Amino acid sequence: MVATSATSSFFPLPSSPLDPTAKTNKVTTSTNFSGLSPTPNSGRMKVKPNAQAPPKINGKRVGLPGSVKPDNETSSQHPAAPRTFINQLPDWSMLLAAITTVFLAAEKQWMMLDWKPRRSEVIMDPFWVGGIVQDGLVFLQNFSIRPYEIGADRSASIETVMNHLQETALNHVKTAGLLGDGFGSTPEMVKKNLIWVVTRMQVVVGKYPTWGDVVEVDTWVSQSGKNGMRRDWLVRDGNTGEILTRASSVWVMMNKLTRRLSKIPEEVRGEIEPYFVNSDPVLAEDSRKLTKLDDKTADYVRSGLTPRWSDLDVNQHVNNVKYIGWILESAPVGMMESQKLKSMTLEYRRECGRDSVLQSLTAVSGCDVGSLGTAGEVECQHLLRLQDGAEVVRGRTEWSSKTSTTTWDITP
């Protein structure tokens, strides 16, 4: 209380604005300290209630906002604290409470938008863009076409389409709980050092999506002969449901150590057969023989193609989508500028590794090489081979004019 009284003496209470007609600004101060007396028992000073603040400021009488009750009065009444420089500062607690409330509300909204799965053991829909449908036999996944997935003509490239097909195939295996420690291999396949390799791929494209479009990819598997598996895909427009692409492929097993083809063991067959769909291929098989090209029959040759480290998959061989890019390396630029790839049939005959050096050969049929820019329909034969002449991939592609406004017929 002594400190409070002293503070009030040095920091007087503010009064109303100064009266311009006042004759003097004299401050009259009268402080009575007669109420301070030592406490008999403790030897300390005790504050008496008759200690007063200055009664006048600038000639005007100012009363104390509160008074201190003596010790012998009722202790249940709490005295009001005198107004001083310290306790007249703003109350920041309300401002801090408001700021805290805003931050808590923002954090709550952010957590509601945080859609990523929290548990690693979630099996159904692990990528939050698809899942297994139709009695657990068909896998569906959505893709948004990104800027880096389109070409110079502002539409998705054939490599983009093929990457979507491959991703849905792997996600199908993973979501079904069949993914072992390999690249699409089941647990029993991992035990026996077996991997899947594609032997044939057939794709028909009716329309390519553009940047920002959303496509829906459906995939399922069926039996192909005694030792093969067929995988089919349908690519639809995410908004209209229109079928954009049909694709069908045949896969066989290869020993990862010996690099030789293998029969399907019974243990592996027991894992995959419950997921087989009894259905016809989405595309009628193109039974036309693929032509073997050489330096004399090819119109265009591109040599010196080598895999990069990023072209290898976890099985240490070149990803099958990369072969498509190499095949098109020898396609004529004039055709690429004016034509759009509408169908493709590939036969994979040999794998290649990171030390391989390849050649890409292309022969054009259906039109003269010099008139590719104005041709309506173009067919090409392709061959990808190692430098020593060993065949890697044979292929055939069909092209149609980009200026055509009609969607290509892709009915099976």
XYZ file of C-alpha atoms in Angstrom:
412
model
C 0.000 0.000 0.000
C 2.917 2.338 0.634
C 4.123 1.649 -2.907
C 0.641 2.339 -4.285
C 0.391 5.665 -2.509
C 3.826 6.682 -3.663
C 2.996 5.736 -7.265
C -0.155 7.825 -7.099
C 1.900 10.788 -5.928
C 4.355 10.636 -8.853
C 1.786 9.637 -11.519
C -1.284 11.772 -10.807
C -4.646 10.796 -12.283
C -5.553 12.473 -15.589
C -8.158 15.205 -15.445
C -10.317 16.949 -17.984
C -8.634 19.203 -20.586
C -7.002 22.345 -19.244
C -9.194 25.385 -18.937
C -7.707 28.078 -21.181
C -9.139 30.755 -18.864
C -7.406 29.380 -15.817
C -4.977 31.811 -14.238
C -2.582 29.268 -12.865
C -1.559 25.632 -13.349
C -0.376 25.238 -9.803
C -0.694 21.755 -8.322
C -1.604 21.662 -4.672
C -0.302 18.578 -2.919
C -1.043 17.573 0.647
C -0.099 14.115 1.778
C -0.626 13.047 5.388
C 1.742 10.329 6.593
C 0.631 10.495 10.162
C -1.157 7.240 9.741
C 2.097 5.284 9.364
C 3.105 3.667 12.643
C 5.224 0.659 13.493
C 3.463 -2.598 14.273
C 4.166 -3.584 17.858
C 4.574 -7.290 17.195
C 6.461 -7.279 13.912
C 8.357 -4.050 13.955
C 7.107 -3.274 10.423
C 5.250 -0.244 9.139
C 1.473 -0.532 8.880
C -0.606 1.491 6.428
C -3.535 3.358 7.979
C -6.567 4.361 5.921
C -5.999 8.098 6.387
C -3.109 8.164 3.893
C -4.506 10.267 1.075
C -3.630 11.094 -2.554
C -3.389 14.741 -3.710
C -6.857 16.291 -3.329
C -6.382 18.930 -6.059
C -4.909 18.994 -9.557
C -4.849 22.229 -11.597
C -7.091 23.847 -9.070
C -9.805 21.220 -9.290
C -10.730 18.813 -6.545
C -10.165 15.150 -7.334
C -11.479 12.389 -5.135
C -10.033 8.934 -4.736
C -11.808 6.253 -6.775
C -11.841 3.906 -3.796
C -10.738 3.671 -0.236
C -8.923 1.080 1.819
C -10.899 -0.447 4.638
C -9.218 -0.666 7.993
C -8.058 -3.989 9.270
C -10.797 -4.178 11.898
C -13.618 -3.910 9.352
C -15.386 -6.804 7.707
C -12.788 -8.785 5.721
C -15.377 -10.271 3.357
C -15.563 -7.022 1.373
C -12.673 -6.829 -1.103
C -11.302 -3.291 -1.499
C -11.024 -1.853 -5.010
C -7.436 -1.301 -6.152
C -6.438 2.342 -6.626
C -6.048 3.454 -10.252
C -2.362 3.792 -11.046
C -0.138 4.017 -14.100
C 0.393 0.260 -14.005
C -3.167 -0.974 -13.680
C -4.515 1.514 -16.233
C -2.697 -0.312 -19.063
C -5.021 -2.042 -21.614
C -6.301 -5.542 -20.833
C -4.483 -7.638 -23.473
C -6.075 -10.925 -22.379
C -9.204 -10.357 -24.470
C -7.123 -9.647 -27.585
C -4.995 -12.747 -26.998
C -8.135 -14.837 -26.496
C -9.562 -13.582 -29.805
C -6.329 -14.390 -31.660
C -6.246 -17.874 -30.125
C -9.842 -18.488 -31.187
C -9.058 -17.526 -34.781
C -6.031 -19.833 -34.927
C -7.954 -22.747 -33.434
C -10.758 -22.314 -35.965
C -8.245 -22.179 -38.839
C -6.508 -25.322 -37.571
C -9.843 -27.151 -37.396
C -10.691 -26.222 -40.978
C -7.232 -27.329 -42.152
C -7.608 -30.694 -40.448
C -10.949 -31.172 -42.174
C -9.230 -30.597 -45.527
C -6.375 -32.983 -44.691
C -7.762 -35.994 -46.589
C -4.644 -38.173 -46.577
C -5.008 -41.557 -44.934
C -3.558 -41.751 -41.437
C -2.999 -45.494 -41.286
C -0.627 -47.504 -43.410
C -2.734 -50.646 -42.992
C -5.688 -49.236 -44.967
C -6.311 -51.676 -47.834
C -9.384 -50.341 -49.570
C -8.754 -47.329 -51.770
C -5.159 -46.658 -50.597
C -4.582 -43.892 -53.132
C -7.938 -42.189 -52.534
C -8.637 -42.041 -56.277
C -9.969 -45.523 -56.920
C -10.793 -48.954 -55.568
C -12.098 -52.414 -56.319
C -15.666 -52.608 -57.652
C -17.997 -55.170 -59.221
C -17.734 -57.969 -56.646
C -14.041 -57.330 -56.079
C -12.968 -58.208 -59.619
C -12.563 -54.840 -61.357
C -10.262 -52.048 -60.238
C -11.181 -48.441 -61.004
C -8.897 -45.426 -60.759
C -9.224 -41.773 -61.781
C -6.489 -39.623 -63.282
C -6.319 -35.884 -63.836
C -4.286 -34.966 -66.923
C -1.378 -32.814 -65.770
C 0.498 -30.170 -67.778
C 3.632 -32.307 -68.133
C 1.569 -35.187 -69.585
C 0.492 -33.360 -72.737
C 2.364 -32.825 -75.965
C 2.803 -29.999 -78.448
C -0.773 -30.496 -79.675
C -2.144 -29.893 -76.136
C -3.433 -33.447 -75.726
C -2.135 -36.371 -73.700
C 0.603 -38.439 -75.309
C 0.412 -42.180 -75.932
C 3.082 -42.638 -73.237
C 0.760 -40.906 -70.754
C -2.055 -43.304 -71.620
C 0.245 -46.308 -71.265
C 1.573 -45.105 -67.902
C -2.006 -44.836 -66.629
C -2.664 -48.398 -67.739
C 0.428 -49.687 -65.997
C -0.299 -47.807 -62.777
C -3.836 -49.154 -62.497
C -2.534 -52.696 -63.029
C -0.087 -52.374 -60.121
C -2.617 -50.643 -57.879
C -5.096 -53.412 -58.625
C -2.636 -56.018 -57.325
C -1.780 -53.914 -54.290
C -5.370 -53.137 -53.341
C -6.313 -56.801 -53.656
C -3.635 -57.606 -51.070
C -1.562 -59.663 -53.527
C 1.467 -57.421 -53.819
C 4.640 -59.063 -52.546
C 8.121 -57.594 -52.487
C 8.429 -57.378 -56.258
C 7.058 -55.227 -59.072
C 3.523 -56.609 -59.313
C 4.584 -60.023 -57.978
C 2.455 -61.990 -55.506
C 3.975 -63.388 -52.283
C 4.333 -66.866 -53.815
C 5.975 -65.397 -56.900
C 8.498 -63.623 -54.690
C 9.368 -66.892 -52.974
C 10.030 -68.533 -56.348
C 11.854 -65.514 -57.906
C 9.152 -65.059 -60.555
C 8.078 -61.830 -62.228
C 5.462 -60.857 -64.825
C 6.563 -59.837 -68.324
C 4.295 -58.600 -71.095
C 4.431 -60.429 -74.423
C 1.729 -58.641 -76.399
C -0.029 -55.285 -76.149
C -2.867 -53.957 -78.274
C -4.258 -50.434 -77.837
C -6.955 -48.522 -79.726
C -7.444 -44.820 -78.954
C -10.630 -43.053 -79.994
C -9.884 -39.697 -78.402
C -7.044 -38.261 -76.370
C -7.837 -36.251 -73.218
C -6.425 -32.764 -72.759
C -4.921 -30.844 -69.863
C -7.291 -30.737 -66.890
C -9.528 -33.581 -68.072
C -10.298 -36.404 -65.656
C -10.287 -39.953 -67.000
C -11.508 -43.145 -65.371
C -9.512 -46.325 -65.973
C -11.061 -49.769 -65.354
C -8.918 -52.912 -65.388
C -9.378 -56.627 -64.725
C -7.590 -59.913 -65.418
C -8.552 -63.163 -67.124
C -6.861 -66.421 -67.975
C -4.920 -66.637 -71.237
C -4.059 -70.198 -72.211
C -2.451 -72.524 -69.670
C 0.445 -70.323 -68.605
C -0.638 -66.787 -69.333
C -2.798 -64.003 -67.978
C -4.726 -61.402 -69.940
C -5.268 -57.914 -68.594
C -7.803 -55.560 -70.155
C -8.431 -51.845 -69.696
C -11.161 -49.362 -70.519
C -10.433 -45.633 -70.334
C -13.500 -43.372 -70.064
C -14.150 -39.666 -69.933
C -14.690 -38.864 -66.250
C -17.572 -36.480 -66.990
C -19.468 -38.095 -69.857
C -18.552 -41.769 -69.478
C -17.518 -41.935 -73.138
C -14.992 -44.697 -73.854
C -11.739 -43.099 -74.993
C -9.355 -46.073 -75.122
C -9.489 -49.861 -75.174
C -6.427 -51.958 -74.406
C -5.640 -55.638 -73.979
C -2.394 -57.385 -73.044
C -0.969 -60.862 -72.435
C 1.482 -61.581 -69.604
C 3.651 -64.600 -68.769
C 6.044 -65.435 -65.951
C 9.815 -65.256 -66.078
C 12.418 -66.367 -63.576
C 14.181 -63.288 -62.294
C 17.491 -65.098 -61.836
C 17.717 -67.219 -64.993
C 15.727 -64.746 -67.170
C 13.846 -67.707 -68.674
C 10.085 -68.067 -69.087
C 8.348 -70.234 -66.491
C 5.066 -72.066 -66.069
C 2.625 -70.768 -63.494
C 3.162 -72.774 -60.276
C 0.068 -74.128 -58.562
C 0.725 -71.986 -55.493
C 0.708 -68.858 -57.642
C -2.332 -70.019 -59.571
C -4.195 -70.387 -56.296
C -3.430 -66.732 -55.510
C -4.520 -65.180 -58.786
C -7.344 -67.396 -60.109
C -9.985 -66.036 -57.660
C -9.549 -62.658 -59.362
C -9.997 -63.900 -62.938
C -13.002 -62.522 -64.810
C -14.696 -64.822 -67.304
C -15.083 -62.358 -70.158
C -14.032 -61.795 -73.748
C -11.177 -59.384 -74.538
C -12.197 -55.748 -74.904
C -10.510 -55.833 -78.318
C -10.644 -58.432 -81.056
C -7.116 -59.718 -81.528
C -5.283 -58.240 -84.494
C -4.052 -61.450 -86.095
C -2.130 -59.776 -88.913
C 1.507 -60.756 -88.918
C 3.981 -58.121 -87.819
C 6.667 -57.539 -90.431
C 10.351 -57.919 -89.617
C 12.254 -54.878 -90.827
C 15.896 -54.500 -91.763
C 18.096 -51.736 -93.076
C 16.797 -52.231 -96.632
C 13.054 -52.297 -95.878
C 13.040 -49.505 -93.297
C 12.404 -45.911 -94.384
C 13.752 -44.357 -91.201
C 16.442 -45.588 -88.789
C 17.475 -44.108 -85.470
C 20.592 -45.552 -83.829
C 22.417 -45.141 -80.548
C 19.421 -45.365 -78.211
C 20.485 -46.239 -74.650
C 18.502 -46.627 -71.427
C 18.892 -44.129 -68.653
C 18.936 -45.185 -65.021
C 15.412 -43.793 -64.601
C 14.170 -46.090 -67.415
C 14.752 -49.209 -65.285
C 12.095 -50.695 -63.010
C 12.654 -52.583 -59.757
C 13.221 -55.808 -61.720
C 16.267 -54.193 -63.356
C 14.916 -54.195 -66.873
C 13.605 -51.393 -69.038
C 9.999 -50.426 -68.389
C 7.772 -51.588 -71.257
C 6.358 -48.062 -71.738
C 9.864 -46.842 -72.580
C 9.938 -49.154 -75.601
C 7.037 -47.199 -77.105
C 8.988 -43.969 -76.893
C 11.975 -45.607 -78.593
C 9.785 -46.991 -81.376
C 8.434 -43.527 -82.123
C 11.955 -42.057 -82.175
C 12.293 -43.229 -85.775
C 8.809 -42.101 -86.860
C 8.923 -39.236 -89.411
C 8.483 -35.784 -87.912
C 6.031 -34.713 -90.621
C 3.704 -37.559 -89.709
C 3.958 -36.812 -85.990
C 3.004 -33.190 -86.634
C -0.030 -33.874 -88.811
C -1.197 -37.324 -87.657
C -2.488 -38.789 -84.433
C -1.763 -42.330 -83.275
C -5.064 -44.225 -83.157
C -3.981 -47.871 -82.754
C -0.903 -49.822 -81.814
C 0.018 -53.506 -81.666
C 3.272 -54.577 -80.036
C 5.010 -57.922 -79.585
C 7.715 -57.959 -76.925
C 10.371 -60.509 -77.851
C 13.346 -59.736 -75.646
C 14.180 -57.569 -72.659
C 17.019 -55.083 -72.564
C 19.076 -53.795 -69.670
C 20.887 -50.632 -68.737
C 23.946 -51.424 -70.885
C 21.970 -52.113 -74.069
C 22.378 -50.026 -77.230
C 19.366 -50.100 -79.555
C 18.208 -49.153 -83.045
C 14.696 -48.031 -83.991
C 13.421 -48.773 -87.521
C 10.195 -47.551 -89.153
C 8.626 -48.299 -92.543
C 5.679 -46.230 -93.811
C 2.895 -47.789 -95.891
C -0.390 -46.514 -97.269
C 1.032 -43.288 -98.672
C 4.140 -41.785 -100.188
C 6.790 -40.694 -97.707
C 6.848 -37.215 -99.224
C 3.103 -36.638 -98.675
C 2.824 -37.585 -94.998
C 1.715 -34.083 -94.062
C -1.456 -34.312 -96.180
C -2.193 -38.028 -95.912
C -5.465 -39.078 -94.328
C -4.596 -42.558 -93.051
C -1.062 -43.862 -92.482
C 0.183 -47.264 -91.336
C 3.695 -47.924 -90.058
C 5.727 -51.030 -89.300
C 8.274 -50.805 -86.491
C 11.199 -52.754 -85.127
C 13.302 -52.127 -82.055
C 16.478 -54.189 -82.009
C 19.777 -54.448 -80.189
C 22.968 -53.314 -81.857
C 23.850 -56.941 -82.653
C 20.531 -57.388 -84.525
C 18.551 -59.264 -81.844
C 14.867 -58.227 -81.908
C 13.397 -56.542 -78.868
C 9.949 -55.359 -80.053
C 7.975 -55.632 -83.275
C 5.106 -53.263 -83.806
C 2.480 -51.763 -86.050
C 0.840 -48.366 -85.656
C -2.067 -46.693 -87.446
C -2.432 -42.941 -87.721
C -5.225 -40.538 -88.631
C -5.262 -36.836 -89.483
C -5.366 -34.418 -86.546
C -7.670 -32.110 -88.484
C -10.433 -34.692 -88.462
C -13.260 -33.714 -86.082
C -14.723 -37.205 -85.837
C -13.899 -39.588 -83.001
C -12.336 -42.828 -84.176
C -14.418 -45.955 -83.884
C -13.015 -48.136 -81.083
C -15.776 -50.706 -80.761
C -14.376 -54.184 -80.091
